[in-house]
Structures are given as C-alpha cells and as structure tokens.
C-alpha cells in the first residue's frame, strides 16, 4: 500500500498503526499537502456488508461529536469496497505504547481518565449508543492530555443486524467499568481482565502489590484509597458503585487533591526536618546570636535584647501567576542560631543587629552575626586575656614572694 493513491485524494506515505479490523497509514492529502491519518478496513473484514454498514454509521455518529478530546473526522468514503476514514495527524504516542515505555504517575493517570470520562459523557449526552474506547485508539499528547481517534466496534454487535439496545444506566455503568479498568492498567501496567475473559478474582491484591513496586512515593493510606476508588467501578454490588459520570469525576478529583495535599505536607515536613537538624548542628558549634531572613518574607526578623533570637521560617510557592500560597511552615528555634533560606535583600537595621545580605539568584543559607553580642564577647575575651597576662608579670611574682617572706618573719 505504500505509495498507492486512494481515490486520487490521498497518497499513502507510511504505516502508522494496525488493529484487528483496520490498516492505519499516514498519507498526504493531494489538495492541501497536509499529512493525515487514513484508517482502512482490512479486506477480510470488509467481506461482510453488515460490518461495513455498521462501521459507516458509527463513524458518522463519532463525526457528529464536537469535543476537545475527540479527533476531527475529515473524510469518510469507500476504496475498492473497503471503507476508510481520514482524520488529522495528532502529534503524540498511542496510549498502549506509553504504558509499556514508562510508569505513569497518579496525577498523569488521573488526567488521562478525566479526559476519557469527559469524552464518554459527551457521547452519552448525544445518545451515541456505541462508545467503546480501545487504548490503542487514544493518543497522548505532550501536555499530558489525550485525544480519542475513534470508538471501537464491539465484536458481539456484529453478530446480529439488529442488536438489543442497552438501557441508559447500563451504558453508564459499562463506561465507568471501562474507566476503572483503564485506571488500573495505567497504574499497574497491566489489565485486571484475564486473557480468557472476566475480571481477575485477586485484582485488588495484585493492584496493591503493583502500587508498592511501581509507585513507592505513595503512602499505604493513599494506595488503599486508590484500590477503594477502583472497587467502586468494578464491584458487582450495584448499590456500591458510582451512579453517574458527575459522581465519578468528583471522586477522582478528590483522590487527586488528597494526593497533592499529602505531597505538600510531606515536602514541607522534609524541609523542616532538614532545617531543624542543621540548626541543631550549628547551635552546638557556634555561640553567637544570629538573625536570618526567610524566602519570600515581607518583614525582617528582629533579635531580642534579653535572649537569643527566634526565627520565623516561611516558604511561599509563587509558581502561578496569581501567586497562590500552596503551603508554608513556621518554626521558632530557641538557642544561639536560627536557620532559613536566603533569597532577598535585607537592609542593615538601625540597632546594628543585622548585617547587609546581598541578593542571590538561587536560595542559599546565610548566617548573620549579632554585632552587639559579638562586641560583648570580644570584650569579655580581652578582659580574660589581660587577667592572665597580669598573673604572668615578674613584678607581681616578686611582690608575692616578698609578702610571703614578711609574713614568715613576723610570725617566726
């Protein structure tokens, strides 16, 4: 097929992918020179006129949908009694290949499932009965979002010309069941469905094991929440399942939110633990009062006149344009030293307790020595040194000896 021209409109360039029903190529559109994806039904599949008719109807239904996560249909036609469909070339990788090449994190997996759920909900709202999705028909783009190229025809539907229509609730439950198995596969790297069909009896235990191996960053409580969430899509107890797309999407958003909050708490806890450890080490080594300025803080920390100063540590995440505060930590340290991360200017204070700190492009540790305390300690050191020098003076020693001799004569 490489180099062949389809209906004088598309020149086949290369093999893009393949499925059990279709041959998928990249092609050049003669009219525009645009690179497109052409999906052509295999000859052995196109023998059935009923299969061709169902395929054409499903593509027309898919083309009627308008959604950011659904690929646009450019053309639908026949070539040598074989139907084909043309869509734009989307840069990215097929989702089934992505899962084999890398371990997707929980946030990335949740983003993919949310996109797929939005597509299924859109199709359900437009009364599209067949909305089965195969992960090989899903392209994951560089920004992490996905695009569904087409729905997959169920093989059982082709058995009869007039298949029995499922009710609306059964269709929603089938969609949620697919989303649960897809999330399982994204996190575990393998499907919970057995090769001979049916859900694996020990899927929950297998998932917990894979989460411990593939996602060590997840805490045990988070792993249990993931298993419980997927169970609500796979359980046979219908009263324990999600009842709608909205309920499912809200629950998975809460799951992702809990994960983000736990990560923030853990990150701050690790930073504070490290800072406290360094402070303890420095306090054992130095005996001078210092003041430190925290990153992003709007006020300088002033030292106390009667005791060692305390420091407020404050870390503000300013990654977004709204400068949203994503987390902070405060801690007061009683002792000779306080520790923080320096990144802004600190002008010299009037009472001389702080030195001028020059700005840096990256955060760094800065110890600012207390001027008054340093002078006091220097004065005490000088006095002690003078006292020791007096004791070593020859005049003092001779006088001390003469005094002892006078005492001996008087009491003799």
mmCIF file of C-alpha atoms in Angstrom:
data_model
loop_
_atom_site.group_PDB
_atom_site.id
_atom_site.type_symbol
_atom_site.label_atom_id
_atom_site.label_comp_id
_atom_site.label_asym_id
_atom_site.label_seq_id
_atom_site.Cartn_x
_atom_site.Cartn_y
_atom_site.Cartn_z
ATOM 1 C CA UNK A 1 0.000 0.000 0.000
ATOM 2 C CA UNK A 2 2.950 2.381 0.468
ATOM 3 C CA UNK A 3 2.939 4.913 -2.382
ATOM 4 C CA UNK A 4 -0.572 3.984 -3.531
ATOM 5 C CA UNK A 5 -3.052 6.777 -4.211
ATOM 6 C CA UNK A 6 -6.522 6.435 -2.661
ATOM 7 C CA UNK A 7 -9.343 7.829 -4.834
ATOM 8 C CA UNK A 8 -6.954 10.418 -6.317
ATOM 9 C CA UNK A 9 -7.081 12.240 -2.969
ATOM 10 C CA UNK A 10 -4.576 10.636 -0.598
ATOM 11 C CA UNK A 11 -1.102 9.232 -1.206
ATOM 12 C CA UNK A 12 -0.091 6.570 1.316
ATOM 13 C CA UNK A 13 3.239 7.513 2.977
ATOM 14 C CA UNK A 14 3.896 5.014 5.786
ATOM 15 C CA UNK A 15 2.324 2.555 8.193
ATOM 16 C CA UNK A 16 1.013 4.374 11.263
ATOM 17 C CA UNK A 17 -0.533 1.503 13.216
ATOM 18 C CA UNK A 18 -2.616 -1.628 12.864
ATOM 19 C CA UNK A 19 -5.561 -3.274 14.598
ATOM 20 C CA UNK A 20 -7.507 -6.459 14.138
ATOM 21 C CA UNK A 21 -10.001 -4.680 11.852
ATOM 22 C CA UNK A 22 -8.060 -1.845 10.188
ATOM 23 C CA UNK A 23 -4.878 -0.867 8.445
ATOM 24 C CA UNK A 24 -3.816 2.598 9.551
ATOM 25 C CA UNK A 25 -1.485 4.761 7.446
ATOM 26 C CA UNK A 26 -0.131 8.273 7.291
ATOM 27 C CA UNK A 27 -0.975 9.890 3.973
ATOM 28 C CA UNK A 28 -0.584 13.182 2.117
ATOM 29 C CA UNK A 29 -3.769 14.957 1.092
ATOM 30 C CA UNK A 30 -3.360 15.948 -2.564
ATOM 31 C CA UNK A 31 -5.474 19.097 -2.353
ATOM 32 C CA UNK A 32 -3.714 20.667 0.646
ATOM 33 C CA UNK A 33 -0.439 18.773 1.094
ATOM 34 C CA UNK A 34 -1.452 18.129 4.718
ATOM 35 C CA UNK A 35 -0.337 14.935 6.463
ATOM 36 C CA UNK A 36 -3.355 12.947 7.645
ATOM 37 C CA UNK A 37 -4.127 9.566 9.170
ATOM 38 C CA UNK A 38 -6.099 7.162 6.986
ATOM 39 C CA UNK A 39 -7.817 4.171 8.573
ATOM 40 C CA UNK A 40 -8.746 1.500 6.012
ATOM 41 C CA UNK A 41 -10.773 -1.600 6.863
ATOM 42 C CA UNK A 42 -8.988 -4.869 6.099
ATOM 43 C CA UNK A 43 -10.160 -6.893 3.094
ATOM 44 C CA UNK A 44 -11.225 -9.916 5.145
ATOM 45 C CA UNK A 45 -13.318 -7.674 7.396
ATOM 46 C CA UNK A 46 -14.889 -5.769 4.513
ATOM 47 C CA UNK A 47 -16.345 -9.007 3.100
ATOM 48 C CA UNK A 48 -19.334 -8.580 5.440
ATOM 49 C CA UNK A 49 -21.724 -5.929 4.114
ATOM 50 C CA UNK A 50 -23.269 -5.634 7.572
ATOM 51 C CA UNK A 51 -19.885 -4.872 9.132
ATOM 52 C CA UNK A 52 -19.272 -2.171 6.527
ATOM 53 C CA UNK A 53 -22.685 -0.626 7.190
ATOM 54 C CA UNK A 54 -22.186 -0.589 10.975
ATOM 55 C CA UNK A 55 -18.715 0.900 10.557
ATOM 56 C CA UNK A 56 -20.043 3.739 8.398
ATOM 57 C CA UNK A 57 -22.855 4.514 10.840
ATOM 58 C CA UNK A 58 -20.512 4.583 13.820
ATOM 59 C CA UNK A 59 -18.059 6.886 12.083
ATOM 60 C CA UNK A 60 -20.892 9.269 11.181
ATOM 61 C CA UNK A 61 -22.025 9.299 14.811
ATOM 62 C CA UNK A 62 -18.478 9.901 16.002
ATOM 63 C CA UNK A 63 -18.044 12.739 13.488
ATOM 64 C CA UNK A 64 -21.165 14.423 14.863
ATOM 65 C CA UNK A 65 -19.443 14.915 18.257
ATOM 66 C CA UNK A 66 -17.557 18.118 18.998
ATOM 67 C CA UNK A 67 -15.166 17.881 21.940
ATOM 68 C CA UNK A 68 -11.553 18.985 22.616
ATOM 69 C CA UNK A 69 -10.536 15.379 23.316
ATOM 70 C CA UNK A 70 -12.146 13.921 20.166
ATOM 71 C CA UNK A 71 -10.313 13.847 16.831
ATOM 72 C CA UNK A 72 -11.937 15.603 13.894
ATOM 73 C CA UNK A 73 -13.195 13.445 11.014
ATOM 74 C CA UNK A 74 -12.095 14.907 7.660
ATOM 75 C CA UNK A 75 -13.434 12.321 5.235
ATOM 76 C CA UNK A 76 -15.364 9.054 5.029
ATOM 77 C CA UNK A 77 -15.509 7.081 1.776
ATOM 78 C CA UNK A 78 -15.020 3.677 0.093
ATOM 79 C CA UNK A 79 -11.930 2.337 -1.706
ATOM 80 C CA UNK A 80 -12.210 -0.985 -3.561
ATOM 81 C CA UNK A 81 -15.283 -1.930 -1.481
ATOM 82 C CA UNK A 82 -13.357 -1.140 1.697
ATOM 83 C CA UNK A 83 -14.474 1.777 3.885
ATOM 84 C CA UNK A 84 -11.918 4.250 5.130
ATOM 85 C CA UNK A 85 -11.905 7.276 7.406
ATOM 86 C CA UNK A 86 -9.477 10.221 7.413
ATOM 87 C CA UNK A 87 -8.520 12.348 10.425
ATOM 88 C CA UNK A 88 -5.756 14.913 11.147
ATOM 89 C CA UNK A 89 -2.337 13.686 12.263
ATOM 90 C CA UNK A 90 -2.018 14.307 16.003
ATOM 91 C CA UNK A 91 1.472 14.505 17.477
ATOM 92 C CA UNK A 92 1.875 12.111 20.358
ATOM 93 C CA UNK A 93 2.013 8.414 21.168
ATOM 94 C CA UNK A 94 -0.611 5.740 21.389
ATOM 95 C CA UNK A 95 -1.581 5.244 24.992
ATOM 96 C CA UNK A 96 -0.967 1.489 24.987
ATOM 97 C CA UNK A 97 2.647 2.124 23.902
ATOM 98 C CA UNK A 98 3.105 4.868 26.506
ATOM 99 C CA UNK A 99 2.164 2.453 29.300
ATOM 100 C CA UNK A 100 4.788 -0.021 28.119
ATOM 101 C CA UNK A 101 7.557 2.584 27.887
ATOM 102 C CA UNK A 102 7.097 4.479 31.153
ATOM 103 C CA UNK A 103 5.468 4.342 34.571
ATOM 104 C CA UNK A 104 2.727 6.945 34.671
ATOM 105 C CA UNK A 105 2.315 8.798 37.946
ATOM 106 C CA UNK A 106 -1.021 9.065 39.720
ATOM 107 C CA UNK A 107 -1.617 12.701 38.605
ATOM 108 C CA UNK A 108 -0.848 11.807 34.963
ATOM 109 C CA UNK A 109 -3.114 8.754 35.118
ATOM 110 C CA UNK A 110 -5.933 10.762 36.691
ATOM 111 C CA UNK A 111 -5.632 13.420 33.958
ATOM 112 C CA UNK A 112 -5.999 10.745 31.270
ATOM 113 C CA UNK A 113 -9.021 9.151 32.957
ATOM 114 C CA UNK A 114 -10.694 12.544 33.374
ATOM 115 C CA UNK A 115 -10.274 13.220 29.644
ATOM 116 C CA UNK A 116 -11.683 9.811 28.707
ATOM 117 C CA UNK A 117 -14.613 10.254 31.097
ATOM 118 C CA UNK A 118 -15.402 13.634 29.531
ATOM 119 C CA UNK A 119 -15.449 12.026 26.069
ATOM 120 C CA UNK A 120 -17.764 9.230 27.197
ATOM 121 C CA UNK A 121 -20.090 11.660 28.934
ATOM 122 C CA UNK A 122 -20.252 13.805 25.796
ATOM 123 C CA UNK A 123 -21.107 10.742 23.695
ATOM 124 C CA UNK A 124 -23.774 9.644 26.182
ATOM 125 C CA UNK A 125 -25.336 13.119 26.176
ATOM 126 C CA UNK A 126 -25.585 12.888 22.354
ATOM 127 C CA UNK A 127 -27.238 9.458 22.624
ATOM 128 C CA UNK A 128 -24.325 7.629 20.972
ATOM 129 C CA UNK A 129 -25.023 4.035 21.897
ATOM 130 C CA UNK A 130 -21.670 2.512 20.956
ATOM 131 C CA UNK A 131 -18.938 4.433 22.773
ATOM 132 C CA UNK A 132 -16.371 1.744 23.419
ATOM 133 C CA UNK A 133 -12.781 3.007 23.617
ATOM 134 C CA UNK A 134 -9.657 0.997 22.919
ATOM 135 C CA UNK A 135 -6.467 2.418 24.430
ATOM 136 C CA UNK A 136 -4.717 1.835 21.085
ATOM 137 C CA UNK A 137 -7.132 4.418 19.601
ATOM 138 C CA UNK A 138 -6.102 7.033 22.151
ATOM 139 C CA UNK A 139 -3.196 9.441 21.503
ATOM 140 C CA UNK A 140 -1.420 11.002 24.478
ATOM 141 C CA UNK A 141 -0.037 14.432 23.614
ATOM 142 C CA UNK A 142 2.994 16.173 25.094
ATOM 143 C CA UNK A 143 0.865 18.214 27.503
ATOM 144 C CA UNK A 144 -0.453 15.011 29.089
ATOM 145 C CA UNK A 145 -3.980 15.256 27.653
ATOM 146 C CA UNK A 146 -5.361 12.638 25.294
ATOM 147 C CA UNK A 147 -7.310 12.581 22.034
ATOM 148 C CA UNK A 148 -9.670 9.752 21.084
ATOM 149 C CA UNK A 149 -9.299 8.874 17.401
ATOM 150 C CA UNK A 150 -12.488 6.801 17.161
ATOM 151 C CA UNK A 151 -14.737 4.484 19.060
ATOM 152 C CA UNK A 152 -14.150 0.741 18.783
ATOM 153 C CA UNK A 153 -16.836 -1.509 17.369
ATOM 154 C CA UNK A 154 -17.766 -4.283 19.805
ATOM 155 C CA UNK A 155 -17.342 -7.677 18.166
ATOM 156 C CA UNK A 156 -20.567 -9.042 19.646
ATOM 157 C CA UNK A 157 -22.540 -6.249 17.999
ATOM 158 C CA UNK A 158 -21.631 -7.584 14.573
ATOM 159 C CA UNK A 159 -23.259 -10.968 15.203
ATOM 160 C CA UNK A 160 -26.730 -9.714 14.528
ATOM 161 C CA UNK A 161 -28.096 -6.992 12.287
ATOM 162 C CA UNK A 162 -30.475 -5.757 14.990
ATOM 163 C CA UNK A 163 -28.611 -5.822 18.290
ATOM 164 C CA UNK A 164 -30.522 -5.346 21.506
ATOM 165 C CA UNK A 165 -30.142 -1.817 22.793
ATOM 166 C CA UNK A 166 -28.933 -1.422 26.341
ATOM 167 C CA UNK A 167 -30.664 0.958 28.693
ATOM 168 C CA UNK A 168 -29.095 4.259 29.649
ATOM 169 C CA UNK A 169 -27.993 3.268 33.161
ATOM 170 C CA UNK A 170 -26.388 0.053 31.882
ATOM 171 C CA UNK A 171 -24.451 2.105 29.341
ATOM 172 C CA UNK A 172 -23.175 4.469 32.044
ATOM 173 C CA UNK A 173 -22.134 1.556 34.253
ATOM 174 C CA UNK A 174 -20.307 -0.025 31.299
ATOM 175 C CA UNK A 175 -18.445 3.254 30.715
ATOM 176 C CA UNK A 176 -17.472 3.538 34.393
ATOM 177 C CA UNK A 177 -16.354 -0.096 34.390
ATOM 178 C CA UNK A 178 -14.058 0.685 31.446
ATOM 179 C CA UNK A 179 -12.686 3.783 33.210
ATOM 180 C CA UNK A 180 -11.927 1.713 36.322
ATOM 181 C CA UNK A 181 -10.055 -0.941 34.363
ATOM 182 C CA UNK A 182 -8.227 1.763 32.396
ATOM 183 C CA UNK A 183 -7.050 3.470 35.609
ATOM 184 C CA UNK A 184 -5.947 0.070 36.929
ATOM 185 C CA UNK A 185 -3.963 -0.559 33.750
ATOM 186 C CA UNK A 186 -2.359 2.893 33.765
ATOM 187 C CA UNK A 187 -1.134 2.479 37.355
ATOM 188 C CA UNK A 188 -0.295 -1.237 37.350
ATOM 189 C CA UNK A 189 0.971 -1.549 33.777
ATOM 190 C CA UNK A 190 -1.310 -4.496 33.049
ATOM 191 C CA UNK A 191 -5.006 -5.148 32.717
ATOM 192 C CA UNK A 192 -7.152 -6.637 35.508
ATOM 193 C CA UNK A 193 -9.052 -8.601 32.841
ATOM 194 C CA UNK A 194 -7.896 -12.189 32.368
ATOM 195 C CA UNK A 195 -6.907 -13.428 28.921
ATOM 196 C CA UNK A 196 -9.786 -15.892 28.922
ATOM 197 C CA UNK A 197 -12.168 -13.094 29.884
ATOM 198 C CA UNK A 198 -13.623 -11.788 33.097
ATOM 199 C CA UNK A 199 -12.184 -9.820 35.985
ATOM 200 C CA UNK A 200 -9.321 -11.425 37.887
ATOM 201 C CA UNK A 201 -10.509 -12.602 41.303
ATOM 202 C CA UNK A 202 -7.456 -11.175 43.105
ATOM 203 C CA UNK A 203 -7.270 -7.908 41.186
ATOM 204 C CA UNK A 204 -7.244 -5.786 44.372
ATOM 205 C CA UNK A 205 -4.303 -7.694 45.894
ATOM 206 C CA UNK A 206 -2.415 -7.532 42.604
ATOM 207 C CA UNK A 207 -3.045 -3.797 42.378
ATOM 208 C CA UNK A 208 -1.731 -3.171 45.900
ATOM 209 C CA UNK A 209 1.411 -5.120 45.064
ATOM 210 C CA UNK A 210 1.985 -3.192 41.821
ATOM 211 C CA UNK A 211 1.422 0.131 43.578
ATOM 212 C CA UNK A 212 4.084 -0.708 46.156
ATOM 213 C CA UNK A 213 6.529 -1.672 43.402
ATOM 214 C CA UNK A 214 5.792 0.931 40.706
ATOM 215 C CA UNK A 215 4.746 3.853 42.922
ATOM 216 C CA UNK A 216 6.861 3.849 46.102
ATOM 217 C CA UNK A 217 6.075 7.558 46.570
ATOM 218 C CA UNK A 218 2.506 6.633 47.526
ATOM 219 C CA UNK A 219 1.786 6.128 51.201
ATOM 220 C CA UNK A 220 -0.102 2.965 52.297
ATOM 221 C CA UNK A 221 -3.206 5.050 53.041
ATOM 222 C CA UNK A 222 -3.100 6.526 49.522
ATOM 223 C CA UNK A 223 -2.723 3.075 47.987
ATOM 224 C CA UNK A 224 -5.801 1.878 49.881
ATOM 225 C CA UNK A 225 -7.784 4.899 48.670
ATOM 226 C CA UNK A 226 -6.884 4.064 45.060
ATOM 227 C CA UNK A 227 -7.975 0.447 45.492
ATOM 228 C CA UNK A 228 -11.244 1.534 47.144
ATOM 229 C CA UNK A 229 -11.900 4.004 44.325
ATOM 230 C CA UNK A 230 -11.397 1.403 41.589
ATOM 231 C CA UNK A 231 -13.509 -1.078 43.548
ATOM 232 C CA UNK A 232 -16.475 1.292 43.215
ATOM 233 C CA UNK A 233 -16.274 0.858 39.425
ATOM 234 C CA UNK A 234 -15.689 -2.915 39.333
ATOM 235 C CA UNK A 235 -17.759 -4.328 42.176
ATOM 236 C CA UNK A 236 -20.782 -6.468 41.367
ATOM 237 C CA UNK A 237 -22.740 -4.780 44.145
ATOM 238 C CA UNK A 238 -24.566 -2.134 42.126
ATOM 239 C CA UNK A 239 -25.555 -0.157 45.239
ATOM 240 C CA UNK A 240 -21.846 0.384 45.979
ATOM 241 C CA UNK A 241 -20.960 1.681 42.506
ATOM 242 C CA UNK A 242 -20.832 5.211 41.186
ATOM 243 C CA UNK A 243 -24.197 6.213 39.788
ATOM 244 C CA UNK A 244 -23.150 8.868 37.274
ATOM 245 C CA UNK A 245 -20.232 10.477 35.479
ATOM 246 C CA UNK A 246 -20.504 13.502 37.767
ATOM 247 C CA UNK A 247 -20.114 11.355 40.881
ATOM 248 C CA UNK A 248 -17.172 9.534 39.326
ATOM 249 C CA UNK A 249 -15.399 12.743 38.238
ATOM 250 C CA UNK A 250 -15.890 14.367 41.640
ATOM 251 C CA UNK A 251 -14.465 11.319 43.425
ATOM 252 C CA UNK A 252 -11.406 11.082 41.179
ATOM 253 C CA UNK A 253 -10.781 14.834 41.593
ATOM 254 C CA UNK A 254 -10.903 14.391 45.375
ATOM 255 C CA UNK A 255 -8.476 11.481 45.061
ATOM 256 C CA UNK A 256 -6.018 13.620 43.106
ATOM 257 C CA UNK A 257 -6.491 16.508 45.555
ATOM 258 C CA UNK A 258 -5.683 14.291 48.556
ATOM 259 C CA UNK A 259 -2.519 13.166 46.783
ATOM 260 C CA UNK A 260 -1.401 16.759 46.112
ATOM 261 C CA UNK A 261 -2.079 17.854 49.692
ATOM 262 C CA UNK A 262 -0.167 14.866 51.068
ATOM 263 C CA UNK A 263 2.769 15.682 48.803
ATOM 264 C CA UNK A 264 2.807 19.304 50.005
ATOM 265 C CA UNK A 265 2.715 18.239 53.650
ATOM 266 C CA UNK A 266 5.453 15.681 53.133
ATOM 267 C CA UNK A 267 7.642 18.167 51.260
ATOM 268 C CA UNK A 268 7.303 20.829 53.965
ATOM 269 C CA UNK A 269 7.867 18.241 56.677
ATOM 270 C CA UNK A 270 11.077 17.062 54.999
ATOM 271 C CA UNK A 271 12.299 20.636 54.574
ATOM 272 C CA UNK A 272 11.602 21.495 58.211
ATOM 273 C CA UNK A 273 13.199 18.282 59.440
ATOM 274 C CA UNK A 274 16.352 19.025 57.469
ATOM 275 C CA UNK A 275 16.403 22.653 58.639
ATOM 276 C CA UNK A 276 15.946 21.655 62.278
ATOM 277 C CA UNK A 277 18.760 19.129 62.021
ATOM 278 C CA UNK A 278 21.141 21.719 60.563
ATOM 279 C CA UNK A 279 20.147 24.220 63.261
ATOM 280 C CA UNK A 280 20.922 21.685 65.986
ATOM 281 C CA UNK A 281 24.344 21.011 64.499
ATOM 282 C CA UNK A 282 25.166 24.701 64.167
ATOM 283 C CA UNK A 283 23.954 25.522 67.670
ATOM 284 C CA UNK A 284 26.423 23.019 69.085
ATOM 285 C CA UNK A 285 29.275 24.589 67.148
ATOM 286 C CA UNK A 286 28.666 28.335 67.430
ATOM 287 C CA UNK A 287 27.792 30.532 70.430
ATOM 288 C CA UNK A 288 26.636 33.729 68.789
ATOM 289 C CA UNK A 289 23.120 35.040 68.242
ATOM 290 C CA UNK A 290 22.131 35.344 64.581
ATOM 291 C CA UNK A 291 19.176 36.555 62.613
ATOM 292 C CA UNK A 292 18.065 35.043 59.315
ATOM 293 C CA UNK A 293 15.538 36.143 56.727
ATOM 294 C CA UNK A 294 13.125 33.559 55.186
ATOM 295 C CA UNK A 295 12.478 33.315 51.441
ATOM 296 C CA UNK A 296 9.608 35.470 50.234
ATOM 297 C CA UNK A 297 9.060 37.007 53.688
ATOM 298 C CA UNK A 298 7.988 40.621 53.658
ATOM 299 C CA UNK A 299 9.329 41.503 57.129
ATOM 300 C CA UNK A 300 12.770 41.122 58.704
ATOM 301 C CA UNK A 301 13.104 39.061 61.862
ATOM 302 C CA UNK A 302 14.388 41.191 64.736
ATOM 303 C CA UNK A 303 16.584 39.847 67.538
ATOM 304 C CA UNK A 304 15.554 40.043 71.180
ATOM 305 C CA UNK A 305 17.522 42.310 73.631
ATOM 306 C CA UNK A 306 17.437 39.858 76.548
ATOM 307 C CA UNK A 307 17.854 36.446 74.979
ATOM 308 C CA UNK A 308 18.758 34.607 71.810
ATOM 309 C CA UNK A 309 16.600 35.461 68.847
ATOM 310 C CA UNK A 310 13.858 33.264 67.347
ATOM 311 C CA UNK A 311 13.240 32.951 63.636
ATOM 312 C CA UNK A 312 10.092 32.506 61.613
ATOM 313 C CA UNK A 313 10.594 30.232 58.646
ATOM 314 C CA UNK A 314 8.204 30.877 55.827
ATOM 315 C CA UNK A 315 8.166 29.266 52.350
ATOM 316 C CA UNK A 316 5.666 30.552 49.765
ATOM 317 C CA UNK A 317 5.129 28.777 46.442
ATOM 318 C CA UNK A 318 4.804 31.530 43.774
ATOM 319 C CA UNK A 319 4.760 29.306 40.643
ATOM 320 C CA UNK A 320 1.336 30.505 39.448
ATOM 321 C CA UNK A 321 0.589 33.970 38.089
ATOM 322 C CA UNK A 322 -1.830 34.578 40.963
ATOM 323 C CA UNK A 323 0.953 33.909 43.445
ATOM 324 C CA UNK A 324 -1.220 31.366 45.192
ATOM 325 C CA UNK A 325 0.229 30.206 48.505
ATOM 326 C CA UNK A 326 0.449 26.432 48.264
ATOM 327 C CA UNK A 327 2.000 25.748 51.643
ATOM 328 C CA UNK A 328 4.125 27.224 54.389
ATOM 329 C CA UNK A 329 5.785 26.216 57.615
ATOM 330 C CA UNK A 330 6.639 28.220 60.716
ATOM 331 C CA UNK A 331 9.007 27.266 63.489
ATOM 332 C CA UNK A 332 10.643 29.122 66.373
ATOM 333 C CA UNK A 333 14.065 27.971 67.489
ATOM 334 C CA UNK A 334 15.369 28.936 70.938
ATOM 335 C CA UNK A 335 19.128 28.923 71.000
ATOM 336 C CA UNK A 336 22.154 30.560 69.549
ATOM 337 C CA UNK A 337 21.295 30.062 65.882
ATOM 338 C CA UNK A 338 18.221 30.159 63.640
ATOM 339 C CA UNK A 339 18.158 28.824 60.094
ATOM 340 C CA UNK A 340 16.301 29.807 56.955
ATOM 341 C CA UNK A 341 16.743 30.025 53.183
ATOM 342 C CA UNK A 342 18.062 33.397 51.997
ATOM 343 C CA UNK A 343 16.974 34.856 48.680
ATOM 344 C CA UNK A 344 16.129 38.555 49.113
ATOM 345 C CA UNK A 345 17.831 41.776 50.259
ATOM 346 C CA UNK A 346 17.951 42.686 53.925
ATOM 347 C CA UNK A 347 18.885 46.273 54.713
ATOM 348 C CA UNK A 348 21.006 46.944 57.771
ATOM 349 C CA UNK A 349 18.882 47.653 60.828
ATOM 350 C CA UNK A 350 19.285 50.739 62.943
ATOM 351 C CA UNK A 351 20.230 48.873 66.114
ATOM 352 C CA UNK A 352 23.055 47.100 64.304
ATOM 353 C CA UNK A 353 21.682 43.630 64.911
ATOM 354 C CA UNK A 354 21.773 42.563 61.275
ATOM 355 C CA UNK A 355 24.339 42.843 58.545
ATOM 356 C CA UNK A 356 23.586 43.592 54.893
ATOM 357 C CA UNK A 357 22.749 40.452 52.930
ATOM 358 C CA UNK A 358 23.348 40.627 49.193
ATOM 359 C CA UNK A 359 20.771 39.092 46.822
ATOM 360 C CA UNK A 360 21.365 35.750 45.149
ATOM 361 C CA UNK A 361 19.785 34.184 42.122
ATOM 362 C CA UNK A 362 19.256 30.902 43.949
ATOM 363 C CA UNK A 363 18.345 30.205 47.619
ATOM 364 C CA UNK A 364 21.272 29.759 49.967
ATOM 365 C CA UNK A 365 21.993 29.551 53.711
ATOM 366 C CA UNK A 366 23.154 32.748 55.384
ATOM 367 C CA UNK A 367 24.373 33.318 58.969
ATOM 368 C CA UNK A 368 24.230 36.987 60.053
ATOM 369 C CA UNK A 369 26.212 37.638 63.233
ATOM 370 C CA UNK A 370 24.774 39.790 66.029
ATOM 371 C CA UNK A 371 27.029 42.859 66.269
ATOM 372 C CA UNK A 372 26.339 43.756 69.913
ATOM 373 C CA UNK A 373 26.737 40.220 71.148
ATOM 374 C CA UNK A 374 29.922 39.810 69.145
ATOM 375 C CA UNK A 375 31.432 43.003 70.683
ATOM 376 C CA UNK A 376 30.421 41.902 74.174
ATOM 377 C CA UNK A 377 32.023 38.503 73.702
ATOM 378 C CA UNK A 378 35.177 40.136 72.299
ATOM 379 C CA UNK A 379 35.372 42.469 75.324
ATOM 380 C CA UNK A 380 34.982 39.550 77.750
ATOM 381 C CA UNK A 381 37.681 37.646 75.898
ATOM 382 C CA UNK A 382 40.061 40.636 76.077
ATOM 383 C CA UNK A 383 39.459 41.071 79.814
ATOM 384 C CA UNK A 384 40.222 37.425 80.465
ATOM 385 C CA UNK A 385 43.358 37.684 78.363
ATOM 386 C CA UNK A 386 44.517 40.772 80.329
ATOM 387 C CA UNK A 387 43.909 38.972 83.628
ATOM 388 C CA UNK A 388 46.005 36.043 82.514
ATOM 389 C CA UNK A 389 48.822 38.389 81.392
ATOM 390 C CA UNK A 390 48.926 40.139 84.816
ATOM 391 C CA UNK A 391 49.381 36.812 86.610
ATOM 392 C CA UNK A 392 52.448 36.123 84.485
ATOM 393 C CA UNK A 393 54.155 39.544 85.247
ATOM 394 C CA UNK A 394 57.614 39.257 87.084
ATOM 395 C CA UNK A 395 56.793 42.228 89.356
ATOM 396 C CA UNK A 396 53.655 40.504 90.608
ATOM 397 C CA UNK A 397 55.557 37.290 91.229
ATOM 398 C CA UNK A 398 58.418 39.039 93.180
ATOM 399 C CA UNK A 399 55.918 41.036 95.223
ATOM 400 C CA UNK A 400 54.043 37.855 96.042
ATOM 401 C CA UNK A 401 57.301 36.182 97.231
ATOM 402 C CA UNK A 402 58.295 39.230 99.380
ATOM 403 C CA UNK A 403 54.885 39.235 101.014
ATOM 404 C CA UNK A 404 55.301 35.607 101.985
ATOM 405 C CA UNK A 405 58.790 36.320 103.461
ATOM 406 C CA UNK A 406 57.461 39.251 105.560
ATOM 407 C CA UNK A 407 54.711 37.029 106.919
ATOM 408 C CA UNK A 408 57.225 34.347 107.868
ATOM 409 C CA UNK A 409 59.478 36.900 109.727
ATOM 410 C CA UNK A 410 56.569 38.381 111.630
ATOM 411 C CA UNK A 411 55.222 35.033 112.787
ATOM 412 C CA UNK A 412 58.634 33.439 113.426
#
